Coordinates of C-alpha atoms and ligand atoms in Angstrom, one line a residue:
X1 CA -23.5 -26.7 -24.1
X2 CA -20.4 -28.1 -22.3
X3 CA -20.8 -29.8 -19.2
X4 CA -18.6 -28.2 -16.7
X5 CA -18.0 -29.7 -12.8
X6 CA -19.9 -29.4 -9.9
X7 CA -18.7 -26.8 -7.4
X8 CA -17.1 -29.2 -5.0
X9 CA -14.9 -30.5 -7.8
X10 CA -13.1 -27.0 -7.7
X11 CA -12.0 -27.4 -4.1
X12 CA -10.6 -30.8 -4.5
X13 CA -9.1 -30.1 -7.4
X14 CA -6.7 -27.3 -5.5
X15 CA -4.2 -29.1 -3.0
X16 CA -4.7 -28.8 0.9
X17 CA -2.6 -25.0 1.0
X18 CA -1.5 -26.3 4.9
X19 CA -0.4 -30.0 3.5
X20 CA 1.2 -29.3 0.2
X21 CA 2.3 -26.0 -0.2
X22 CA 4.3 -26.4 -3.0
X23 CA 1.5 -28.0 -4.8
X24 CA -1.3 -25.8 -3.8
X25 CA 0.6 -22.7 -5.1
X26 CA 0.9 -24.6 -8.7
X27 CA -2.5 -25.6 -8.7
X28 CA -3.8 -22.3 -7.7
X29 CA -1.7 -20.4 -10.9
X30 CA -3.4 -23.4 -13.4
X31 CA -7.4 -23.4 -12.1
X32 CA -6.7 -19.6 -11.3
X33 CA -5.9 -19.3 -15.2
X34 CA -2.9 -17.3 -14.3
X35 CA -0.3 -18.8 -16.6
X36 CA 0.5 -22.3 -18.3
X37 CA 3.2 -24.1 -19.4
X38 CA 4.5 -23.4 -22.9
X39 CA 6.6 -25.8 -25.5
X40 CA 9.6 -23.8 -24.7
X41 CA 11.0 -25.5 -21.1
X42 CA 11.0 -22.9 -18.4
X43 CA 9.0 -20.5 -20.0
X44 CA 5.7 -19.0 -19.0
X45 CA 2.4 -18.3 -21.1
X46 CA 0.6 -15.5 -18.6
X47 CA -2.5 -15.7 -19.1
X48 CA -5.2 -13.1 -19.4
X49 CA -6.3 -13.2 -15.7
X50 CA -3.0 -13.3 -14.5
X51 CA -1.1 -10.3 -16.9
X52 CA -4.1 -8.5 -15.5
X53 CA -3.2 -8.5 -12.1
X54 CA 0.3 -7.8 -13.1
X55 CA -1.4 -4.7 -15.1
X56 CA -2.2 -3.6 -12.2
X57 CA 1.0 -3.5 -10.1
X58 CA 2.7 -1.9 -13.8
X59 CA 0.5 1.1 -13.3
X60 CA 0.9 1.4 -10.1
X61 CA 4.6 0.8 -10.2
X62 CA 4.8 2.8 -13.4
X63 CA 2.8 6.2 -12.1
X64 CA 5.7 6.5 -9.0
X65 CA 8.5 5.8 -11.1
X66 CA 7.1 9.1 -13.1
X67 CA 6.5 11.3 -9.8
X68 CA 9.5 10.7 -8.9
X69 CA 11.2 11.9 -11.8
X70 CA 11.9 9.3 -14.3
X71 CA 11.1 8.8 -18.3
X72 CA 10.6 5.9 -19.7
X73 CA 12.5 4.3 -23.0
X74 CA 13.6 1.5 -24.9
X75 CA 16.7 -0.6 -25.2
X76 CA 17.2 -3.2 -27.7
X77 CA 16.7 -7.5 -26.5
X78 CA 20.1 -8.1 -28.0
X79 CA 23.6 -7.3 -26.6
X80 CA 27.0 -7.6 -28.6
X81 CA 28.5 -10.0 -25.8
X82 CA 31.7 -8.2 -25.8
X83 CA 29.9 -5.3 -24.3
X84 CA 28.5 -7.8 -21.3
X85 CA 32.2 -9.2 -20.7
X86 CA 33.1 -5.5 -19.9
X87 CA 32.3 -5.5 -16.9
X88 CA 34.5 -8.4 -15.0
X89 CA 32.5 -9.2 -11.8
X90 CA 29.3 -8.5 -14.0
X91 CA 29.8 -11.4 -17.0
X92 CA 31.1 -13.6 -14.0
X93 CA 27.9 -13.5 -12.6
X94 CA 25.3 -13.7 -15.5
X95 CA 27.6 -15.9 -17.2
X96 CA 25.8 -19.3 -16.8
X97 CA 22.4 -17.6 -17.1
X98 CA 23.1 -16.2 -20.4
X99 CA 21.7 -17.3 -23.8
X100 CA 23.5 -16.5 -26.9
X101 CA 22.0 -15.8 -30.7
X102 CA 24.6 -17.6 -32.8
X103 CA 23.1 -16.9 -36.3
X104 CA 20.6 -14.8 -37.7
X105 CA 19.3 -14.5 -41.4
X106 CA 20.5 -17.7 -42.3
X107 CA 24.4 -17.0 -41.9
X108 CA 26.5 -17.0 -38.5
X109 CA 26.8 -13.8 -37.0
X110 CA 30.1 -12.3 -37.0
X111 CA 30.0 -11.9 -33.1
X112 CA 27.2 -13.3 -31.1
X113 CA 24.8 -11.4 -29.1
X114 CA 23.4 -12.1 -25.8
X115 CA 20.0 -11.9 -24.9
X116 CA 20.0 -9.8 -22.9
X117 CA 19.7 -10.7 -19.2
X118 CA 19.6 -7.1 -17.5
X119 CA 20.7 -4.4 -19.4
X120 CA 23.6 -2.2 -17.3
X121 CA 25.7 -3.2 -20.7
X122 CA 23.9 -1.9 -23.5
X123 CA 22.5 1.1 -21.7
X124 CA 26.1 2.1 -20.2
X125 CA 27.0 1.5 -23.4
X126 CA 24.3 4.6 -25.1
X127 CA 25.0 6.4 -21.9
X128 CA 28.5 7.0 -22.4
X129 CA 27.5 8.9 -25.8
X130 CA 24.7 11.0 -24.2
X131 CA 26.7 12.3 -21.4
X132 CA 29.6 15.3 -21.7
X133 CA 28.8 17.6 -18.8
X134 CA 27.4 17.8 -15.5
X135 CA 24.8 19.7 -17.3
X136 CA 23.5 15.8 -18.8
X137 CA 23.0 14.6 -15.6
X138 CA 21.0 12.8 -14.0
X139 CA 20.0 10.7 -16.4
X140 CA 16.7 8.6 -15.0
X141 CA 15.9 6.1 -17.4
X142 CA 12.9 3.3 -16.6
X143 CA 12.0 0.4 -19.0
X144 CA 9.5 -1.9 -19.0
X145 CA 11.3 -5.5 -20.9
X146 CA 11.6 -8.5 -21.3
X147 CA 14.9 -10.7 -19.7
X148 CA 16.1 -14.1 -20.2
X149 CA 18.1 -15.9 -17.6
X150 CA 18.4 -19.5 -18.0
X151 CA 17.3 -21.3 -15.1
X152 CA 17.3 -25.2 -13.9
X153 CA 14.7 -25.0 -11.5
X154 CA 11.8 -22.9 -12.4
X155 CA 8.2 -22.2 -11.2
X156 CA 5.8 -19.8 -13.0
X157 CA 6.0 -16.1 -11.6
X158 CA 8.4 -16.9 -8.9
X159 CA 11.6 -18.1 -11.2
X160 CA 11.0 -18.3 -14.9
X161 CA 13.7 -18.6 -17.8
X162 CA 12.3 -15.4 -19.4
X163 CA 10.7 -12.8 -17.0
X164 CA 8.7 -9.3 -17.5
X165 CA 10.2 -6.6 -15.2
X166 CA 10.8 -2.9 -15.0
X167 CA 14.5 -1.6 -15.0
X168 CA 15.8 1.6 -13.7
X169 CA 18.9 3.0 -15.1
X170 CA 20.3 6.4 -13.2
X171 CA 23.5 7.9 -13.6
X172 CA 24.4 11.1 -11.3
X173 CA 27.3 13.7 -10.4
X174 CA 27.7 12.6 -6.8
X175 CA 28.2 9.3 -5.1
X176 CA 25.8 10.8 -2.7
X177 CA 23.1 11.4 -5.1
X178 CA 23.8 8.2 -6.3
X179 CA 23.0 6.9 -2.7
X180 CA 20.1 9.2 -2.0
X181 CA 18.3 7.5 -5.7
X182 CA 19.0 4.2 -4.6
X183 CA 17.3 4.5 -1.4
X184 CA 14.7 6.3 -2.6
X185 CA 13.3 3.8 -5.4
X186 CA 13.9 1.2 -2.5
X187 CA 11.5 3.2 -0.3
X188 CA 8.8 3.5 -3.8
X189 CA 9.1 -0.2 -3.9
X190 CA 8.3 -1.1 -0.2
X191 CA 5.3 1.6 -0.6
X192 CA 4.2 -0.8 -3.9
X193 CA 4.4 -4.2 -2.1
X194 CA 2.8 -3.0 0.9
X195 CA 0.1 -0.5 0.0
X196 CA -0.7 -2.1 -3.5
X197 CA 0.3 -5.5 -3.0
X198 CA -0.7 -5.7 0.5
X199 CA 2.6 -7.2 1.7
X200 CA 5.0 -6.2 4.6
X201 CA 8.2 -5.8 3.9
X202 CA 11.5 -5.2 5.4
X203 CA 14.2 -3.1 3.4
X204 CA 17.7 -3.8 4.2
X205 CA 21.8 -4.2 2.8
X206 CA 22.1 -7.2 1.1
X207 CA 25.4 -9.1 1.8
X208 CA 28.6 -9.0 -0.3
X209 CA 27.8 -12.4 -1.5
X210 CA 24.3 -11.6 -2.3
X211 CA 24.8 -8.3 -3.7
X212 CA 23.9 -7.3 -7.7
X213 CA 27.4 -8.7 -9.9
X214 CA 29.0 -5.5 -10.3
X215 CA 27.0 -2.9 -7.4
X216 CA 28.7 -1.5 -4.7
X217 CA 26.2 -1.8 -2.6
X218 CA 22.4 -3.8 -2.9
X219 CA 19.4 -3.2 -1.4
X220 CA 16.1 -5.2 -1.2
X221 CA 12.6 -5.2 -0.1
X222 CA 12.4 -9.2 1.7
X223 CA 8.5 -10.8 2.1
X224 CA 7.5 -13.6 4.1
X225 CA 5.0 -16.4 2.1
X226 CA 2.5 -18.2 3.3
X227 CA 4.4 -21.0 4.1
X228 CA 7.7 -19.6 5.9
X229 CA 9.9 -19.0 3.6
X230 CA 11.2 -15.7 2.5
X231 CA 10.9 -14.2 -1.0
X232 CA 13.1 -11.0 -1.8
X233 CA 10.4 -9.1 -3.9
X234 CA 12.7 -5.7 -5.3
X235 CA 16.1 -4.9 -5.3
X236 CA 17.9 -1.2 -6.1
X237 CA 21.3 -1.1 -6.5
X238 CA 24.4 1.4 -6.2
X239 CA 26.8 0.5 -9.0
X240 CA 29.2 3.4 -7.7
X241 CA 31.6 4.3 -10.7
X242 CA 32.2 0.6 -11.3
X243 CA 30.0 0.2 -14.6
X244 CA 30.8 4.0 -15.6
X245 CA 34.9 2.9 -15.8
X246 CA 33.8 -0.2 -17.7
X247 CA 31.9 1.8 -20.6
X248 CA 34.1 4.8 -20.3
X249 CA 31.1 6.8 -19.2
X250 CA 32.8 9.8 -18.1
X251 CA 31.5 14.1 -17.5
X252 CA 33.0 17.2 -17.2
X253 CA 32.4 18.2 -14.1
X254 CA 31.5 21.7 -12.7
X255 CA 35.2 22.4 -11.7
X256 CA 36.0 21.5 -15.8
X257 CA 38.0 18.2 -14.6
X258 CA 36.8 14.6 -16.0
X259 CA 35.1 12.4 -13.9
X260 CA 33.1 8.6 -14.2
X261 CA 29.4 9.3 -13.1
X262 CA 27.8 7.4 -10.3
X263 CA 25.1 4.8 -11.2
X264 CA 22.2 2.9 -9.6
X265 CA 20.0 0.4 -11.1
X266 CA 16.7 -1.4 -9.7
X267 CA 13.9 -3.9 -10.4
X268 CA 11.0 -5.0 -9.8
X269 CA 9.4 -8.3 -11.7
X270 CA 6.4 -10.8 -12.3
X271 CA 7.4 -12.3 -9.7
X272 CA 5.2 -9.9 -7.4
X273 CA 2.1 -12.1 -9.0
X274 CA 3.6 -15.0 -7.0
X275 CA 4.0 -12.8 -4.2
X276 CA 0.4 -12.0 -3.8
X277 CA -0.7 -15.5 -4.0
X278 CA 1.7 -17.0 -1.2
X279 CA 0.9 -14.6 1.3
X280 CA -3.2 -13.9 0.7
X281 CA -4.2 -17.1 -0.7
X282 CA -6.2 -19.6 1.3
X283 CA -7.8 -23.1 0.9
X284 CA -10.0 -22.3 -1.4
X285 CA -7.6 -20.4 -3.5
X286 CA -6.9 -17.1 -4.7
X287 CA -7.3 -14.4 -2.7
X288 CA -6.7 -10.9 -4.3
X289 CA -5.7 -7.3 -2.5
X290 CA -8.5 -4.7 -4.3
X291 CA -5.9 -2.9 -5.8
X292 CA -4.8 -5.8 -8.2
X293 CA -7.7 -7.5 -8.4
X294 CA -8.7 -7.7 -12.0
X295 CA -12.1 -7.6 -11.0
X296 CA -12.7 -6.0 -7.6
X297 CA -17.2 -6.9 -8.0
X298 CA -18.8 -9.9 -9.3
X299 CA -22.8 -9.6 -9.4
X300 CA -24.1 -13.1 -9.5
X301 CA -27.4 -13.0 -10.4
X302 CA -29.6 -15.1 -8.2
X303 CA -33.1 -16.7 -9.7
X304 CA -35.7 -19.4 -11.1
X305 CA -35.6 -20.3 -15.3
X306 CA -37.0 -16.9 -15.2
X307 CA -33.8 -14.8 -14.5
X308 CA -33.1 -13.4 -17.3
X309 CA -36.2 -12.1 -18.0
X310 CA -36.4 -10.6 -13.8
X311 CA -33.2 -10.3 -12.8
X312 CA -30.8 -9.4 -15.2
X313 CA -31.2 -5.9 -16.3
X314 CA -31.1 -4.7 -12.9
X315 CA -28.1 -6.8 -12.4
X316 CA -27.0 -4.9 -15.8
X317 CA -27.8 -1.9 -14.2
X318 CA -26.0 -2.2 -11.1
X319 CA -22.7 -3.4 -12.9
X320 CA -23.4 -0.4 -14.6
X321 CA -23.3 1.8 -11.7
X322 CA -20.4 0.4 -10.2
X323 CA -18.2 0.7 -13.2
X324 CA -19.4 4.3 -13.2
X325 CA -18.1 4.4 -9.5
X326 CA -14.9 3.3 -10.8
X327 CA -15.3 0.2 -9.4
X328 CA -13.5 -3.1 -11.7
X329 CA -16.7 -5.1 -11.7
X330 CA -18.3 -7.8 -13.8
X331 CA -21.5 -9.3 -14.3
X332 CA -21.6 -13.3 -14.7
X333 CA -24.2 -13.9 -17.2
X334 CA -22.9 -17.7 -18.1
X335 CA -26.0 -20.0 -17.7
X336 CA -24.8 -22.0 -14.9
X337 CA -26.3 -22.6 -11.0
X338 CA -24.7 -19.4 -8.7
X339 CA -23.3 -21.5 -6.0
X340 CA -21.3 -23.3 -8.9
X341 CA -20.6 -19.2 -9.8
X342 CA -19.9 -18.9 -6.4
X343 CA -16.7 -21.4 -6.2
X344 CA -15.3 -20.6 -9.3
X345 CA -15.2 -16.6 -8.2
X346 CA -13.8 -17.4 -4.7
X347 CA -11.2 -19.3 -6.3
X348 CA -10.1 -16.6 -8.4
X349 CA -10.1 -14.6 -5.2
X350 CA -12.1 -11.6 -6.7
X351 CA -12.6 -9.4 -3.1
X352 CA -16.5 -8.7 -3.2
X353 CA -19.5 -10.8 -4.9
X354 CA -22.3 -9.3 -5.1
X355 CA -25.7 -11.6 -5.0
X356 CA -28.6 -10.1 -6.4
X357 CA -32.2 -11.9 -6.6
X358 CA -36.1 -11.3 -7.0
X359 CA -35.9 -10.8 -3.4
X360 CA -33.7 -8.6 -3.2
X361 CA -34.8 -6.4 -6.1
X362 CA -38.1 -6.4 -3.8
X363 CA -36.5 -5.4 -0.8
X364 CA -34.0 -3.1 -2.8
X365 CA -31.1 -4.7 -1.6
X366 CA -27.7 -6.5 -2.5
X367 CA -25.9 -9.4 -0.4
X368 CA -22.4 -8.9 -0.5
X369 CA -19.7 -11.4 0.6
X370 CA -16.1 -10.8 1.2
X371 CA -13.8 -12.9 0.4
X372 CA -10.9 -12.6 2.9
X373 CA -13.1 -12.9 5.8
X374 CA -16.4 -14.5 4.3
X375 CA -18.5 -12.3 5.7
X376 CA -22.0 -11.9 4.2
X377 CA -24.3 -8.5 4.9
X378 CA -27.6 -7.4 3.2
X379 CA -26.6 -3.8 1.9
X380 CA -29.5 -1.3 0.8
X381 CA -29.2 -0.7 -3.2
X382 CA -29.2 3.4 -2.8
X383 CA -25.6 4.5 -2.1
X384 CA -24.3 0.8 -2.8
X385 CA -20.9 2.4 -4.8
X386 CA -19.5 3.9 -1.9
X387 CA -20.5 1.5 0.5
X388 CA -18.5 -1.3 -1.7
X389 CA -15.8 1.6 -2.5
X390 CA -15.8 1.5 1.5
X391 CA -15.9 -2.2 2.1
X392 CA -12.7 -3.0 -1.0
X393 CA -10.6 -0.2 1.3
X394 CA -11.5 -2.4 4.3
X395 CA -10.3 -5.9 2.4
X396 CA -7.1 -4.0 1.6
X397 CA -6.6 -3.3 5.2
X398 CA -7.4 -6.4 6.5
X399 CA -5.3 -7.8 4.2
X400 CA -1.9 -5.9 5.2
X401 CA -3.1 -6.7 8.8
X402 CA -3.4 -10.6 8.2
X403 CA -0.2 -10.6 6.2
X404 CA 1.6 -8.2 9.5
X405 CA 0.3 -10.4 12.0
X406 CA 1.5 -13.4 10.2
X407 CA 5.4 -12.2 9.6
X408 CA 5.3 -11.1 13.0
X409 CA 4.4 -14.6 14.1
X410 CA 7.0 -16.2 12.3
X411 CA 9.8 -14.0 13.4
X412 CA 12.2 -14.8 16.0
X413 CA 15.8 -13.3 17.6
X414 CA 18.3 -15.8 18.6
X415 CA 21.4 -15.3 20.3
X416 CA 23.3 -18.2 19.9
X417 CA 24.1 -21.0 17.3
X418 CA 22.5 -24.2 19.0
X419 CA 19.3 -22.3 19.1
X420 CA 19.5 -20.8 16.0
X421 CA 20.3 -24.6 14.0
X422 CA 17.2 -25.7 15.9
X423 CA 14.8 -22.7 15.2
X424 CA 15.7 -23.0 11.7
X425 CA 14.6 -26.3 11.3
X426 CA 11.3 -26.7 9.0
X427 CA 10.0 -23.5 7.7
X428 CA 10.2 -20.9 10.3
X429 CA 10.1 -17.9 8.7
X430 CA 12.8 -15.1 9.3
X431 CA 15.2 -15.5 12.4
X432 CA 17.4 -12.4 13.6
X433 CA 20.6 -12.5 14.7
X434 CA 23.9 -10.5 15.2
X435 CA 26.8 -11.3 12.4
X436 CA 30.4 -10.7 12.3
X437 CA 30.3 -9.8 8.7
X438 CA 32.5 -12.4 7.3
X439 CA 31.5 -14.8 4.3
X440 CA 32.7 -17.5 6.2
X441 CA 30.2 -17.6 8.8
X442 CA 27.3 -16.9 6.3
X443 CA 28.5 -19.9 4.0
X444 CA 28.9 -21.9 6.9
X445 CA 25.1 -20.9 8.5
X446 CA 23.8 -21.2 4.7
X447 CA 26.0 -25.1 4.6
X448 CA 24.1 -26.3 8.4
X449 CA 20.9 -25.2 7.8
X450 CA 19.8 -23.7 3.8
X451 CA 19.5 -20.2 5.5
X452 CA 20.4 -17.0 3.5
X453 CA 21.0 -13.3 4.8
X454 CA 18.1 -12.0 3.5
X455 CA 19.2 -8.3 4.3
X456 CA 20.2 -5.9 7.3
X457 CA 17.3 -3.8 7.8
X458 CA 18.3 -0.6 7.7
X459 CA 18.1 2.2 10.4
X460 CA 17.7 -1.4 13.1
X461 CA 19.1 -1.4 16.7
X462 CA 22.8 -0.9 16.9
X463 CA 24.4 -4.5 17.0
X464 CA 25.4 -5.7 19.7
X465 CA 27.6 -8.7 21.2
X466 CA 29.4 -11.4 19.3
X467 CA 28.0 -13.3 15.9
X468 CA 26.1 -15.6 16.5
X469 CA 27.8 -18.6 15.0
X470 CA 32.0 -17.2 15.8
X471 CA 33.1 -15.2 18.9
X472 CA 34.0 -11.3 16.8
X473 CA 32.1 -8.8 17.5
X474 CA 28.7 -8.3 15.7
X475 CA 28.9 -6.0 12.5
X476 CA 25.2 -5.9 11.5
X477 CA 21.6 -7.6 12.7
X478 CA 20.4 -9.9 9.9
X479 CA 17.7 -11.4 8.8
X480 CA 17.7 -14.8 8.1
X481 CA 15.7 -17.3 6.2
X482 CA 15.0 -20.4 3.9
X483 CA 14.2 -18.5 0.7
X484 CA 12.9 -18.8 -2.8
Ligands
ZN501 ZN1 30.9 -14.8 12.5

C-alpha cells in the first residue's frame, strides 16, 4: 500500500490564499484535482473532479436555456476562413486568436479552415439557408462546443487556449425582439451565477471598446474574486443586422418586402469553475456552493482496526439513504486515519462531512461539520436526509451572503480623478464613477492605473455631473476594476 502524507502536509502544500493569491488559486486547481497541464502549451486536461463541477453548472445552465425556449444543435469545429473574414469588424478582432488547419489527409487544403473560435460565421452561414419568411423566425439555437483562441497568457479555467462553453445563436423579426432575447438570457445567466454558483453579480452595457467584434450592443454579468479583482463571468450580445448583411441572411417579412433578421449571441464558459474557487475558497482550499458540489456528503467512518467489521455497513446504509434523498454523497472506505480523511475532503471543499462512529451508532447519531463555517453538531440518525437537505440549503445561503458582503466591502464611488488614481491602487475591487462616454478618457483611466469599464449596470441612478477624469458631462455610471 502506498504511503500517502500526513494531514498537515495538505495545508502546506496549498499557498497562504491572503499572501499569494495567484499561487493559491493554482495550487488549489492541482491538489483539488481539477485540471492539469497537458503537452499541448495552454491547454487544459479537466479532470474528473473538476468536469464534474462544471456538470453541474451545464445542467443547470442547460435546463433554462430550454425553459426559455431554445433547442440545442451542432455546428461543425472547422470554418472555411473566408466565411470568418465576412464579417470586417469580426475577423479584425479574432484575427490574432485564430488557429488555422493548413492540410488535412496528407495534401494542403485548397483553402484553409479556422478552428473555429466562436461560431457567428458558420452558423450565419446555415442560417441564411434555413430562413425565407417571417414564418422561420425566431430561430433559438444553443450549443454546447468546444473553441480555440490562442492565448499568450493562460491559467486553467480562467483563460485557456481551448475552452468548453455554451453558445446561443438567435435570429428574430424585430430589433426589439432582438433586444428583449438579449436581456433576457443576460437575466438567466445572473440567476445561474448567483443562485447556482453562489456569486453576486452586476449586469450592465459593456463599452464600445469592450463590446463583442461585430455586436451592436454587449452585455455582461461582472463578479468580484477573492482577491479584488473583477472577472466578467457571461456576456449576451445584440448583433443588430450586422452579421445578417454579412451572410446575406435575409426574410420576407409580413408586409412581403425583404429584410436582414436581427441577431443576438451569448456565452457562458469553464471559466465559471474558476469563478467559484476565487470567491468561496479559503485557506484550506476548496470550498464548494451545494449546487456544484460534486459530492454534497462525505460519511467518514470513525473507529478502532475493527471498523469494518462495526461501522461500515451502517455507514453503507446511511450513504444509502442519502442518495435515496437525492442527496450527491459518498462514502470514504480507503484504509487511511479520518482526520487525514478529514483534510483531504475540506480541501476539496465538499459542503457537509458526515462522521459516523461506534458511538454514535450507540447513541443513534451522526456529527456533521460544515465546511464554510466549520461548524460541528451531533444530529439524531431518524430524519437525518432532510435535516442535511436543510443544512446544504443553509451553506448555499451563506455562501451568496459571504460572497454579498464581501463585493459590498470592496466597492467604492469616487467623484473625482485624484481620488479615484489613489483608490485604485492595489487591488480594490470595483470603484464607480460617472463617465463622459469617450474612448479617450477610458484608455487614458485604463493607461494610469490597469482599470477597465467592467459595465454600466443597467436600470442605475441617472448620472450625474461631469466624468470623472475630463470636465463633459457624465453619460453613464461605471464600474470599474483591475480584471482578469
Ligand atoms: Zn471623460
Amino acid at each position: 500500500m502506498s504511503k500517502k502524507p500526513a494531514a498537515e502536509s495538505f495545508v502546506t502544500e496549498i499557498a497562504s490564499r491572503s499572501q499569494d493569491f495567484s499561487q493559491w488559486y493554482l495550487d488549489v486547481v492541482r491538489r483539488a484535482e481539477l485540471a492539469d497541464y497537458s503537452p499541448v502549451k495552454g491547454c487544459m486536461v479537466i479532470r474528473p473532479y473538476g468536469y464534474a463541477i462544471w456538470e453541474q453548472i451545464q445542467q443547470a445552465l442547460d435546463s433554462r436555456i430550454k425553459a426559455t425556449g431554445h433547442v440545442n444543435a451542432y455546428f461543425p469545429l472547422f470554418i472555411p476562413a473566408s466565411l470568418l473574414a465576412k464579417e470586417a469588424e469580426h475577423v479584425d478582432g479574432f484575427a490574432p486568436q485564430v488557429a488555422y488547419v493548413t492540410h488535412g489527409g496528407g495534401e494542403e487544403l485548397e483553402e484553409k479552415l479556422v478552428v473555429r473560435p466562436t461560431s457567428e460565421a458558420i452558423i450565419g452561414t446555415m442560417y441564411a439557408k434555413w430562413i425565407q419568411s417571417w414564418r422561420d423566425l425566431p430561430i433559438l439555437i444553443n450549443q454546447w462546443a468546444n473553441v480555440v483562441r490562442w492565448e499568450k497568457v493562460t491559467r486553467p479555467f480562467l483563460r485557456t487556449t481551448e475552452f468548453l462553453w455554451q453558445e446561443g445563436h438567435t435570429a428574430h423579426e424585430t430589433e426589439a425582439e432582438a433586444e428583449g432575447e438579449t436581456l433576457k438570457i443576460l437575466d438567466l445567466y445572473a440567476d445561474v451565477c448567483e443562485s447556482v454558483l453562489a456569486i453576486p453579480v452586476v449586469k450592465g452595457r459593456k463599452s464600445e471598446s469592450e463590446k463583442f467584434a461585430g455586436a451592436l450592443r454587449t452585455y455582461s454579468i461582472e463578479a468580484l474574486m477573492g482577491d479584488g479583482r473583477a472577472l466578467q463571468a457571461g456576456t449576451s450580445h445584440n448583433l443588430g443586422q450586422n452579421f445578417a448583411k454579412a451572410f446575406d441572411i435575409t426574410f420576407q417579412g409580413r408586409d412581403k418586402t425583404v429584410e436582414h433578421v436581427w441577431g443576438t449571441s451569448w456565452g457562458m464558459t469553464t471559466r465559471l469553475v474558476g469563478a467559484a474557487i476565487m470567491v468561496h475558497g479559503d485557506e484550506s482550499g476548496l470550498v464548494l456552493p451545494p449546487r456544484i458540489a460534486p459530492y454534497q456528503a462525505v460519511i467518514v467512518p470513525i473507529g478502532r482496526d475493527d471498523w469494518r467489521e462495526t461501522v461500515l455497513p451502517k455507514a453503507q446504509e446511511l450513504r444509502q439513504q442519502l442518495a435515496d434523498a437525492g442527496i450527491r454523497v459518498t462514502l470514504d472506505e480507503r484504509d487511511e486515519r479520518p482526520g487525514w480523511k478529514f483534510s483531504e475532503w475540506e480541501m476539496r471543499g465538499v459542503p457537509l462531512r458526515v462522521e459516523i462512529g461506534p458511538k454514535d451508532i450507540e447513541k443513534a447519531t451522526v456529527r456533521v461539520a460544515r465546511r464554510d463555517t466549520r461548524e460541528k453538531q451531533d444530529l439524531a440518525m431518524d430524519g437525518i436526509a432532510e435535516r442535511l437537505r436543510h443544512m446544504l440549503d443553509e451553506v448555499q445561503q451563506n455562501l451568496f451572503e459571504r460572497a454579498r458582503q464581501y463585493r459590498e466591502a470592496h466597492t467604492q464611488r469616487v467623484t473625482d480623478y485624484d481620488a479615484f488614481k489613489s483608490a485604485m491602487e492595489g487591488r480594490p475591487g470595483f470603484v464607480i464613477a460617472a463617465w463622459c462616454g469617450s474612448a479617450e478618457c477610458e484608455a487614458q483611466i485604463k493607461a494610469d492605473t490597469q482599470a477597465t469599464i467592467r459595465n454600466m449596470p443597467l436600470g442605475g441612478p441617472a448620472p450625474g455631473g461631469t466624468c470623472v477624469r475630463c470636465d463633459n458631462p457624465a453619460a453613464a455610471e461605471a464600474w470599474f476594476a483591475k480584471a482578469y
